[in-house]
Short mmCIF file of the C-alpha atoms (twelve columns), coordinates in Angstrom:
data_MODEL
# 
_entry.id   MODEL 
# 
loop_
_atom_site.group_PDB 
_atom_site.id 
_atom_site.type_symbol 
_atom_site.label_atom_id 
_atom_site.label_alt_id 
_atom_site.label_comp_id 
_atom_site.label_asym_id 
_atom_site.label_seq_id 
_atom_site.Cartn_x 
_atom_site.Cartn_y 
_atom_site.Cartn_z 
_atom_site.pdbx_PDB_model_num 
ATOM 1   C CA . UNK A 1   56.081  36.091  26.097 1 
ATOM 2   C CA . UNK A 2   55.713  34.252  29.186 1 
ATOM 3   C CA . UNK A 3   56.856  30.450  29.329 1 
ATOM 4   C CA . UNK A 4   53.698  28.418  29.393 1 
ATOM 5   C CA . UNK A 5   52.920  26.746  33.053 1 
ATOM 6   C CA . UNK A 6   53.512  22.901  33.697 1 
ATOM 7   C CA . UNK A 7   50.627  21.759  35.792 1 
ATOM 8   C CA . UNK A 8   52.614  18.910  37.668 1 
ATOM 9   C CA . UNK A 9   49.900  16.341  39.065 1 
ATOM 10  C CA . UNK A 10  50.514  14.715  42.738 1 
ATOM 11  C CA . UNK A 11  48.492  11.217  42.521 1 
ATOM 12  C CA . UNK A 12  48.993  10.401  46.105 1 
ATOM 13  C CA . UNK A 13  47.459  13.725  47.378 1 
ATOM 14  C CA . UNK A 14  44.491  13.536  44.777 1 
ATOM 15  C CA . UNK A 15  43.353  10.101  46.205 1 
ATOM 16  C CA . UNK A 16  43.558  11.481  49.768 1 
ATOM 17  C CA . UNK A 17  41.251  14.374  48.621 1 
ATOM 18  C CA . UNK A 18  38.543  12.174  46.893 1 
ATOM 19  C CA . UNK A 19  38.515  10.073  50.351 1 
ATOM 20  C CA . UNK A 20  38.181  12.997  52.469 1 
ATOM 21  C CA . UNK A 21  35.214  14.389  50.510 1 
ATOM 22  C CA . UNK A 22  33.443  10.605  50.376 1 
ATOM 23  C CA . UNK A 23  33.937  11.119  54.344 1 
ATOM 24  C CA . UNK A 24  33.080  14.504  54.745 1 
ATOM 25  C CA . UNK A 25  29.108  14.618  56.225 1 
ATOM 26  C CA . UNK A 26  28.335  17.008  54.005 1 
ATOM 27  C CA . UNK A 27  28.529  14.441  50.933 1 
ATOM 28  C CA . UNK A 28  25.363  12.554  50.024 1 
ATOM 29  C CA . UNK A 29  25.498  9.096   50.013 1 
ATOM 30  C CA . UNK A 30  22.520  7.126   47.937 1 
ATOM 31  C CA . UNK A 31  19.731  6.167   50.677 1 
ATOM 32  C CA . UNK A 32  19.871  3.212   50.228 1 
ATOM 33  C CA . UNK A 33  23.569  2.416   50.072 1 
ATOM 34  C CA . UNK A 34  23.065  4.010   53.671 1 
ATOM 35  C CA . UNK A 35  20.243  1.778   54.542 1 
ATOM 36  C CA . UNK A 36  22.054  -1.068  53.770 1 
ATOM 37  C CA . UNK A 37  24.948  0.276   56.301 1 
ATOM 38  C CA . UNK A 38  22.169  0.368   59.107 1 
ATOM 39  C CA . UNK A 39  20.313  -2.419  58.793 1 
ATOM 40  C CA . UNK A 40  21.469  -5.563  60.314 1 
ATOM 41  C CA . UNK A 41  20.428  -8.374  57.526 1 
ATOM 42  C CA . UNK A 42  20.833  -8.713  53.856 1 
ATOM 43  C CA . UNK A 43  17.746  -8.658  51.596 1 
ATOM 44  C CA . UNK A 44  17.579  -12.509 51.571 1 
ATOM 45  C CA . UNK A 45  17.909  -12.500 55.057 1 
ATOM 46  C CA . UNK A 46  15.197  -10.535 55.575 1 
ATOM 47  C CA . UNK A 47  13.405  -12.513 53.218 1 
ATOM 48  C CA . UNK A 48  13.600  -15.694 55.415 1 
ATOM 49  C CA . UNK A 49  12.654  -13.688 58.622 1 
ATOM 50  C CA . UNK A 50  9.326   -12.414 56.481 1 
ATOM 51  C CA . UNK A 51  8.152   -15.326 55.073 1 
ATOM 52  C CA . UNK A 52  9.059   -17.682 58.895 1 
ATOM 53  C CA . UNK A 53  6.564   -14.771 60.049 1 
ATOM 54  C CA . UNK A 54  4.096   -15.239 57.827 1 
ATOM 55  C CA . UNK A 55  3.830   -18.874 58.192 1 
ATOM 56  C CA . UNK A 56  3.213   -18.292 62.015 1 
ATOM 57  C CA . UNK A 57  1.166   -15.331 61.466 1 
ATOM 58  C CA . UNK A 58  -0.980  -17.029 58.899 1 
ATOM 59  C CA . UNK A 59  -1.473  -20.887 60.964 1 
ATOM 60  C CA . UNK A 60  -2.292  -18.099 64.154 1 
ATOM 61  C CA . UNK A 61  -4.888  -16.506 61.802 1 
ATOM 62  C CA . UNK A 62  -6.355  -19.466 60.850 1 
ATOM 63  C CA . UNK A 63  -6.248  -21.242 64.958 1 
ATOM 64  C CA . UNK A 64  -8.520  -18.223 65.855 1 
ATOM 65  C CA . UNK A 65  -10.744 -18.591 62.940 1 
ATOM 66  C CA . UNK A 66  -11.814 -22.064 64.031 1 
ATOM 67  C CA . UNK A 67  -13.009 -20.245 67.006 1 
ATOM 68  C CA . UNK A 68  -16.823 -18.820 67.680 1 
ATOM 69  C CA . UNK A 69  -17.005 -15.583 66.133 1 
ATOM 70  C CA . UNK A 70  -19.145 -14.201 69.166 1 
ATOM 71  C CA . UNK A 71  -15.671 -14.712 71.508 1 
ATOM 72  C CA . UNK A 72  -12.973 -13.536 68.787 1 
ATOM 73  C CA . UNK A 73  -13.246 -10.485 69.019 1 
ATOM 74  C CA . UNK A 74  -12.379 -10.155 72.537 1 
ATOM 75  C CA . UNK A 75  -8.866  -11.970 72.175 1 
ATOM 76  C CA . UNK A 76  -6.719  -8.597  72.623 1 
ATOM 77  C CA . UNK A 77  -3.428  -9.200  74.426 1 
ATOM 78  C CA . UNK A 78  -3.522  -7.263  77.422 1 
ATOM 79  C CA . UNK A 79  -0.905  -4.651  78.155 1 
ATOM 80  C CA . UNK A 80  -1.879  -3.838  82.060 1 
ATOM 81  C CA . UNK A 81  -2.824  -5.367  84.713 1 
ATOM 82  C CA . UNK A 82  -6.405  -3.651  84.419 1 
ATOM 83  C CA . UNK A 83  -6.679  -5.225  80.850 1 
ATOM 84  C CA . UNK A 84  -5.905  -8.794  82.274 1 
ATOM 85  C CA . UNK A 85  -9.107  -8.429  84.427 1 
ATOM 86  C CA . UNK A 86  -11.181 -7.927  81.625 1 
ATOM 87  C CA . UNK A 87  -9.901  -10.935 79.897 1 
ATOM 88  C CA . UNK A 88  -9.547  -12.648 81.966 1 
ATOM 89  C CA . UNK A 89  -13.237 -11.802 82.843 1 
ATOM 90  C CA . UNK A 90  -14.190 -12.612 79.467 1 
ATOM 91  C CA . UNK A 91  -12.674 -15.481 79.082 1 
ATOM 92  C CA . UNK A 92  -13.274 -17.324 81.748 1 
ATOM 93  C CA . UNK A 93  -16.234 -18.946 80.746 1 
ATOM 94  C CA . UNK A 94  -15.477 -20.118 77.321 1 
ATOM 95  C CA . UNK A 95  -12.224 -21.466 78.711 1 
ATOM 96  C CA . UNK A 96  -14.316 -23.478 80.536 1 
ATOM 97  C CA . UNK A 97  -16.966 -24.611 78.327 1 
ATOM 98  C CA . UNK A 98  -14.424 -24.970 75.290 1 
ATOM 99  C CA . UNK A 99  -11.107 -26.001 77.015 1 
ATOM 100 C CA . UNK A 100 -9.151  -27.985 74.058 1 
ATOM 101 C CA . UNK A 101 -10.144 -25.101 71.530 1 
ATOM 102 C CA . UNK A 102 -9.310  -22.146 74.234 1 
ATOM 103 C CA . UNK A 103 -5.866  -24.055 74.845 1 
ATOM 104 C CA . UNK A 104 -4.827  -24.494 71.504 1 
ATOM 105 C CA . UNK A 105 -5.183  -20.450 71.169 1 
ATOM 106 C CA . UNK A 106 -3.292  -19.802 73.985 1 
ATOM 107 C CA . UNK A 107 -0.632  -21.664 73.204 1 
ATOM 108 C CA . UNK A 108 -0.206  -20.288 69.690 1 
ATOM 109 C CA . UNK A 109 -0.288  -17.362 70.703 1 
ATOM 110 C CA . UNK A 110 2.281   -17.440 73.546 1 
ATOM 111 C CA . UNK A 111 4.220   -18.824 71.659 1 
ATOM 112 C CA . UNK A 112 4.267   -16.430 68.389 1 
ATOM 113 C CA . UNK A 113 4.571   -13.834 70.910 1 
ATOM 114 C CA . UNK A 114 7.858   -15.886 72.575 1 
ATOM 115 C CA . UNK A 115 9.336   -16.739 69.343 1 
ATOM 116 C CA . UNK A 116 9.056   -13.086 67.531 1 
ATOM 117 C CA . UNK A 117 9.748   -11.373 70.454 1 
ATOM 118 C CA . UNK A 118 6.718   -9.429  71.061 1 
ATOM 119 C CA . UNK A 119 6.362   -8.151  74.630 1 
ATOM 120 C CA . UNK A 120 3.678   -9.133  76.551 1 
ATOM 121 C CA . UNK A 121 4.624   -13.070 77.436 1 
ATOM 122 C CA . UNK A 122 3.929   -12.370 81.552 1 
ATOM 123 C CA . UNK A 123 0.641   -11.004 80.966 1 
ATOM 124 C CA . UNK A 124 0.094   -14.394 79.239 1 
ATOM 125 C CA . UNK A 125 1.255   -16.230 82.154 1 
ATOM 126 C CA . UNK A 126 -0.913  -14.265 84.879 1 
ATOM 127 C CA . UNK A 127 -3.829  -15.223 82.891 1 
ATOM 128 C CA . UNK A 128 -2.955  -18.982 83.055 1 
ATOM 129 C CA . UNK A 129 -2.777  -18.992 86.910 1 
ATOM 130 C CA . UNK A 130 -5.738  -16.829 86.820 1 
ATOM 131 C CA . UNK A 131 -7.764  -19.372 84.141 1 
ATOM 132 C CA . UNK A 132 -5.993  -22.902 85.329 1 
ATOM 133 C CA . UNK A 133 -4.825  -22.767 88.592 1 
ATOM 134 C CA . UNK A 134 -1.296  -23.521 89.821 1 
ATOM 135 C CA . UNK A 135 -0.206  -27.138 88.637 1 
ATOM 136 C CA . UNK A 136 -2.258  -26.878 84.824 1 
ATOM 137 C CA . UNK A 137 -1.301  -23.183 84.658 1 
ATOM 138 C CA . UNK A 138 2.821   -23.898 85.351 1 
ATOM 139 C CA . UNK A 139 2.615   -27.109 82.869 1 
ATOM 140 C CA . UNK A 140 0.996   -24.114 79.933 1 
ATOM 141 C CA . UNK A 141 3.585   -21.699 81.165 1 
ATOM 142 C CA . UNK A 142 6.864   -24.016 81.085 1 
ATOM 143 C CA . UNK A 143 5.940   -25.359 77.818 1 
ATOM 144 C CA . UNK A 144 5.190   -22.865 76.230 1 
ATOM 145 C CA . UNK A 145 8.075   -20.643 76.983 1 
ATOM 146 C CA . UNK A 146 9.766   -23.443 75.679 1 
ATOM 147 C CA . UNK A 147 8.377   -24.232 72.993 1 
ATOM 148 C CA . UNK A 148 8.406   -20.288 72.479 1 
ATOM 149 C CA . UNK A 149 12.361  -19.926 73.052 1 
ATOM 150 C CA . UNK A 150 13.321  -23.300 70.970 1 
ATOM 151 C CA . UNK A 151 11.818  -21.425 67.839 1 
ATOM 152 C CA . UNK A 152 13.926  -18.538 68.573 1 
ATOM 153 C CA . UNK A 153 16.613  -20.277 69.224 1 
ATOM 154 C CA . UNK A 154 16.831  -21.747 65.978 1 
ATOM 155 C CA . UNK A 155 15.601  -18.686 63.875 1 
ATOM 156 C CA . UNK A 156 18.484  -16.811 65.982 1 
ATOM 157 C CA . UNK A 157 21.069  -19.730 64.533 1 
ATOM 158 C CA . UNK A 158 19.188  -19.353 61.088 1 
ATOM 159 C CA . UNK A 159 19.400  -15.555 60.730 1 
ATOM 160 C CA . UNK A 160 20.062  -13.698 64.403 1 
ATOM 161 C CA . UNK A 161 24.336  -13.431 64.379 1 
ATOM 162 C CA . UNK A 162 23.797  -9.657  62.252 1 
ATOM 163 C CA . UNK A 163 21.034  -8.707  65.057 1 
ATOM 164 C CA . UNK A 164 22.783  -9.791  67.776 1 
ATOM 165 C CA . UNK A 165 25.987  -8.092  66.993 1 
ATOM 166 C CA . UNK A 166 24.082  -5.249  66.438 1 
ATOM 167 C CA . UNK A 167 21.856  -4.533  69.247 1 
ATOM 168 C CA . UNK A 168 23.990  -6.024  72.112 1 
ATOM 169 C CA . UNK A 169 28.229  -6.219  70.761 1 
ATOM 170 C CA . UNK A 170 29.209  -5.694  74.228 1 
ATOM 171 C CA . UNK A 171 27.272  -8.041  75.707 1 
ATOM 172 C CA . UNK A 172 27.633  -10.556 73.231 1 
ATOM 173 C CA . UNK A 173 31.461  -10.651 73.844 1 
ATOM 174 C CA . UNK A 174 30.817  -10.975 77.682 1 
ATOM 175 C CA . UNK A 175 28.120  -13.954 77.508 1 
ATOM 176 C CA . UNK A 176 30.478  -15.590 74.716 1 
ATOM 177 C CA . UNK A 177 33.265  -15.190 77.341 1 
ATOM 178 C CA . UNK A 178 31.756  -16.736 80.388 1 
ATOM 179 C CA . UNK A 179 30.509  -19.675 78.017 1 
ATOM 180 C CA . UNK A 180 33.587  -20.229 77.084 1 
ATOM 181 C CA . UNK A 181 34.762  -20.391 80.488 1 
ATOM 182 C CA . UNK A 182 32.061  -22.724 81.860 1 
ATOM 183 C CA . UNK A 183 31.803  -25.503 79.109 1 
ATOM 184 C CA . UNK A 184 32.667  -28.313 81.484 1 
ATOM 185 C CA . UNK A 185 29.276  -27.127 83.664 1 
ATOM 186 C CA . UNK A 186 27.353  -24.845 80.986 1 
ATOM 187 C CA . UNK A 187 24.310  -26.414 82.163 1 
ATOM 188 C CA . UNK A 188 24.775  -24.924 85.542 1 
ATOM 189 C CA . UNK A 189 25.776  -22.105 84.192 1 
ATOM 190 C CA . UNK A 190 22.524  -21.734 81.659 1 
ATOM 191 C CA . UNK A 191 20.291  -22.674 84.954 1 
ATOM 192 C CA . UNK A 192 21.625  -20.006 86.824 1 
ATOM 193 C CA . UNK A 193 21.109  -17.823 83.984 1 
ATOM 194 C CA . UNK A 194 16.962  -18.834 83.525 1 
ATOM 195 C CA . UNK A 195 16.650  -18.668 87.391 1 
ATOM 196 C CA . UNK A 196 17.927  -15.686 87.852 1 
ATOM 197 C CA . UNK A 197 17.670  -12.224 86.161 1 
ATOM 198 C CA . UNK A 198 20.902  -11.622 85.579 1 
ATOM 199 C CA . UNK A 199 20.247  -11.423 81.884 1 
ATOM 200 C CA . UNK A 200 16.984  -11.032 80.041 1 
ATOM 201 C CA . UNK A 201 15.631  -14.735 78.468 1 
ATOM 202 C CA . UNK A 202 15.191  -12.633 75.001 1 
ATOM 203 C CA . UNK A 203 19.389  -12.005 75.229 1 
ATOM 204 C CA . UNK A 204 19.360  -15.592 76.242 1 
ATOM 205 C CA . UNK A 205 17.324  -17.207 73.244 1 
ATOM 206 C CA . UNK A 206 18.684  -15.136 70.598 1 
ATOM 207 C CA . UNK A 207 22.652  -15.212 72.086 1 
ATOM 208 C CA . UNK A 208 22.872  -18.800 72.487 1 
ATOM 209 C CA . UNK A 209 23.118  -20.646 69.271 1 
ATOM 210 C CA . UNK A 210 25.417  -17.498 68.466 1 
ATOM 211 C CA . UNK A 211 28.236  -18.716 71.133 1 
ATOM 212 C CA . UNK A 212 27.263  -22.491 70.667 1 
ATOM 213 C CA . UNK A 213 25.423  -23.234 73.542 1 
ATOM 214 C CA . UNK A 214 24.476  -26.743 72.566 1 
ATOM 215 C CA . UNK A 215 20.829  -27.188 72.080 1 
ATOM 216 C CA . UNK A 216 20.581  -30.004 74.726 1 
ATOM 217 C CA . UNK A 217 21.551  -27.809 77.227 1 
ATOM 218 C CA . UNK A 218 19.652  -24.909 76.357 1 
ATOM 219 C CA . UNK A 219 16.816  -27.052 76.218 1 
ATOM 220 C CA . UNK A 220 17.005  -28.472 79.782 1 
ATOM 221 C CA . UNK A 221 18.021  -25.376 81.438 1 
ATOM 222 C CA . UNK A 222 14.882  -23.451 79.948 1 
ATOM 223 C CA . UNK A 223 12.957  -26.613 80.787 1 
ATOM 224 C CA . UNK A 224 14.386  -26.787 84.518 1 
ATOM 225 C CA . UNK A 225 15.342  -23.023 85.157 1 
ATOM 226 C CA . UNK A 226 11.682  -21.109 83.873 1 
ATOM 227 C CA . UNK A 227 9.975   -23.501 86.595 1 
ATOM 228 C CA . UNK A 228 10.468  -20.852 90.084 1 
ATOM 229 C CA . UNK A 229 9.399   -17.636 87.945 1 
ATOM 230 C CA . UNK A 230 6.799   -19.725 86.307 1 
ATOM 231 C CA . UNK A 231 5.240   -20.532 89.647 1 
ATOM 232 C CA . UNK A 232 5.923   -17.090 90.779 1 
ATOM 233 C CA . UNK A 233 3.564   -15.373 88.197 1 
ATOM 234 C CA . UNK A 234 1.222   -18.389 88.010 1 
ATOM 235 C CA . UNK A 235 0.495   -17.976 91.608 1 
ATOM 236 C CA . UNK A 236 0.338   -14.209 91.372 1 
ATOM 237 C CA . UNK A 237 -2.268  -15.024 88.966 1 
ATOM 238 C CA . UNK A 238 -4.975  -16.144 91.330 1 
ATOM 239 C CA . UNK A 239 -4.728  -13.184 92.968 1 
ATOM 240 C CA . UNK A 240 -5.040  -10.534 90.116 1 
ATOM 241 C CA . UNK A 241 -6.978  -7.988  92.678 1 
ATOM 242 C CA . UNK A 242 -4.479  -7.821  95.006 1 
ATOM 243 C CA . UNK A 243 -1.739  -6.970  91.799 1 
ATOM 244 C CA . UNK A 244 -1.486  -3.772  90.995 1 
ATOM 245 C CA . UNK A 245 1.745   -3.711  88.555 1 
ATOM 246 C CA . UNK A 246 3.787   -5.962  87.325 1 
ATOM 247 C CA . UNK A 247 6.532   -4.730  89.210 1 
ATOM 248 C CA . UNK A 248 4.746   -6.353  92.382 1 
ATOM 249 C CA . UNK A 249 5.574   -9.395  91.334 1 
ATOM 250 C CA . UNK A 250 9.395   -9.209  91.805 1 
ATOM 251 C CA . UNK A 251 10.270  -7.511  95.020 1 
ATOM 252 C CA . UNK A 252 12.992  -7.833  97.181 1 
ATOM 253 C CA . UNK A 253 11.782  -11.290 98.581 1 
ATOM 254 C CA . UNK A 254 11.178  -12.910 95.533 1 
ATOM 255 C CA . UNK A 255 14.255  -11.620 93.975 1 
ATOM 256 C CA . UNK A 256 16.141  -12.797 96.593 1 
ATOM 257 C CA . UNK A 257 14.814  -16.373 96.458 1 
ATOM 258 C CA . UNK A 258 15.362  -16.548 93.150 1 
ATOM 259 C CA . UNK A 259 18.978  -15.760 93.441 1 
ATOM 260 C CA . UNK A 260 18.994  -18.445 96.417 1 
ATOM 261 C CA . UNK A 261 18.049  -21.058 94.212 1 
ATOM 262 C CA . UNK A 262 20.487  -19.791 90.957 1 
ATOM 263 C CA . UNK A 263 23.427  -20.073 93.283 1 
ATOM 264 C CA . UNK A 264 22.398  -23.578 94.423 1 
ATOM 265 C CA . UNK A 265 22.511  -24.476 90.396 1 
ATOM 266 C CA . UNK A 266 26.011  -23.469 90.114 1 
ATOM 267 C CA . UNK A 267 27.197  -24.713 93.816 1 
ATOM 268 C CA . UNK A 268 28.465  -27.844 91.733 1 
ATOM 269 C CA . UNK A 269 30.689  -25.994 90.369 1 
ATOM 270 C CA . UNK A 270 32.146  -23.667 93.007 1 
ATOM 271 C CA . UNK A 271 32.858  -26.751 94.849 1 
ATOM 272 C CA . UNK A 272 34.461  -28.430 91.954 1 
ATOM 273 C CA . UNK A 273 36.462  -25.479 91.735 1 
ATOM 274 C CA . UNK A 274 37.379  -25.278 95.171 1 
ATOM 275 C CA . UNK A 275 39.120  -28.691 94.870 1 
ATOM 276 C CA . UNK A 276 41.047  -28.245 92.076 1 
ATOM 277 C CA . UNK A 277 42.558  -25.136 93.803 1 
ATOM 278 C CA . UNK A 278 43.369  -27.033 96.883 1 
# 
């Protein structure tokens, strides 16, 4: 009769096992365990995001409701440049018989669109030059980009650090870099950064509280810095016949202007520089 086997147990190479199968690709993981994994924010995260949307959606909702019912229906954000005609067409003339009630849309709605991120802001600001002129159309455009990036500046510091980390890591750790570098002269720094488009403003609004850029100084250099491309598309504006794209409005000309007057914002500190090195 054969001796009966000893099944000797090895705990160290059973553990490895189990974690190689939970890795394998061919295990199945719950949905939403993997859901979780993907998304950037927590449930009550998401929770604050929904209901500081609905707040803005809802006051929006009821701004246009206080409007004539004949004219609400054609306040469709425009996603061409052919669109903008038509508003701007049909528009026009209530703007002008009912300014206070037209402006009061306009701005609530550039500014929902600025502080939720929804494209479509420079469309908005064509149709000010095109409705107010230069001088009221840049005062609409300034403020409300302002008022537009303030609110996402502090729903960024509220709940933006997981979506920031997650759509741009790499560029994150740059900007948080050069801040770092710059905090004697951030605000030449953040000036150069609005006049120029060295980095998109929706990078800009979300990334800031993220690698403490004071709010002071983010204030003033989206106050001071928005002014050249606000008179650049308020001006382009007037002229919506002659536009055919958007593109048009930031050639080689304008581009290099703008970059003229970004490197005159930070000259301050390239001389400052300059004389500690010497």
């Amino acid at each position: 009769m054969a001796a009966p086997r000893i099944l000797v147990v090895d705990p160290e190479r059973l553990m490895r096992d189990v974690e190689m199968a939970e890795d394998s690709p061919t295990s199945k993981k719950p949905v939403g365990v993997e859901f979780e994994r993907r998304f950037p924010l927590t449930r009550w995260e998401f929770i604050v995001a929904f209901g500081v949307f609905s707040v803005f959606a809802i006051g929006l909702f009821c701004i246009y409701q206080t409007m004539p019912a004949a004219e609400y229906g054609k306040l469709k954000l425009p996603r061409s440049i052919s669109d903008l005609r038509i508003l701007k067409d049909q528009l026009g003339t209530y703007a002008s018989i009912h300014p206070t009630k037209f402006i009061l849309g306009y701005c609530s709605t550039y500014i929902f669109m600025q502080t939720f991120m929804i494209p479509g802001t420079i469309f908005m600001s064509l149709l000010a030059g095109a409705l107010f002129g230069v001088i009221k159309g840049i005062f609409l455009v300034v403020f409300n980009s302002t008022a537009g990036a303030s609110s996402c500046y502090f729903l960024s510091k509220l709940i933006g650090r997981p979506i920031v980390y997650w759509l741009w890591p790499a560029k994150l750790k740059l900007f948080q870099a050069e801040v770092a570098k710059r905090r004697d002269k951030l605000l030449n720094y953040m000036l150069f950064l609005r006049i120029t488009p060295t980095l998109p403003n929706l990078f800009i609004n979300l990334a800031s509280p993220i690698v403490d850029v004071p709010y002071h100084i983010f204030f003033l250099a989206t106050v001071v810095g928005l002014v050249p491309a606000a008179y650049i598309t308020v001006r382009a504006g007037l002229a919506l016949g002659d536009l055919n794209s958007v593109k048009d409005l930031y050639g080689f000309k304008t581009l290099s202007v703008l970059f003229f007057i970004g490197f005159v914002s930070i000259l301050p500190t390239i001389l400052k520089r300059k004389r500690i090195y010497e």
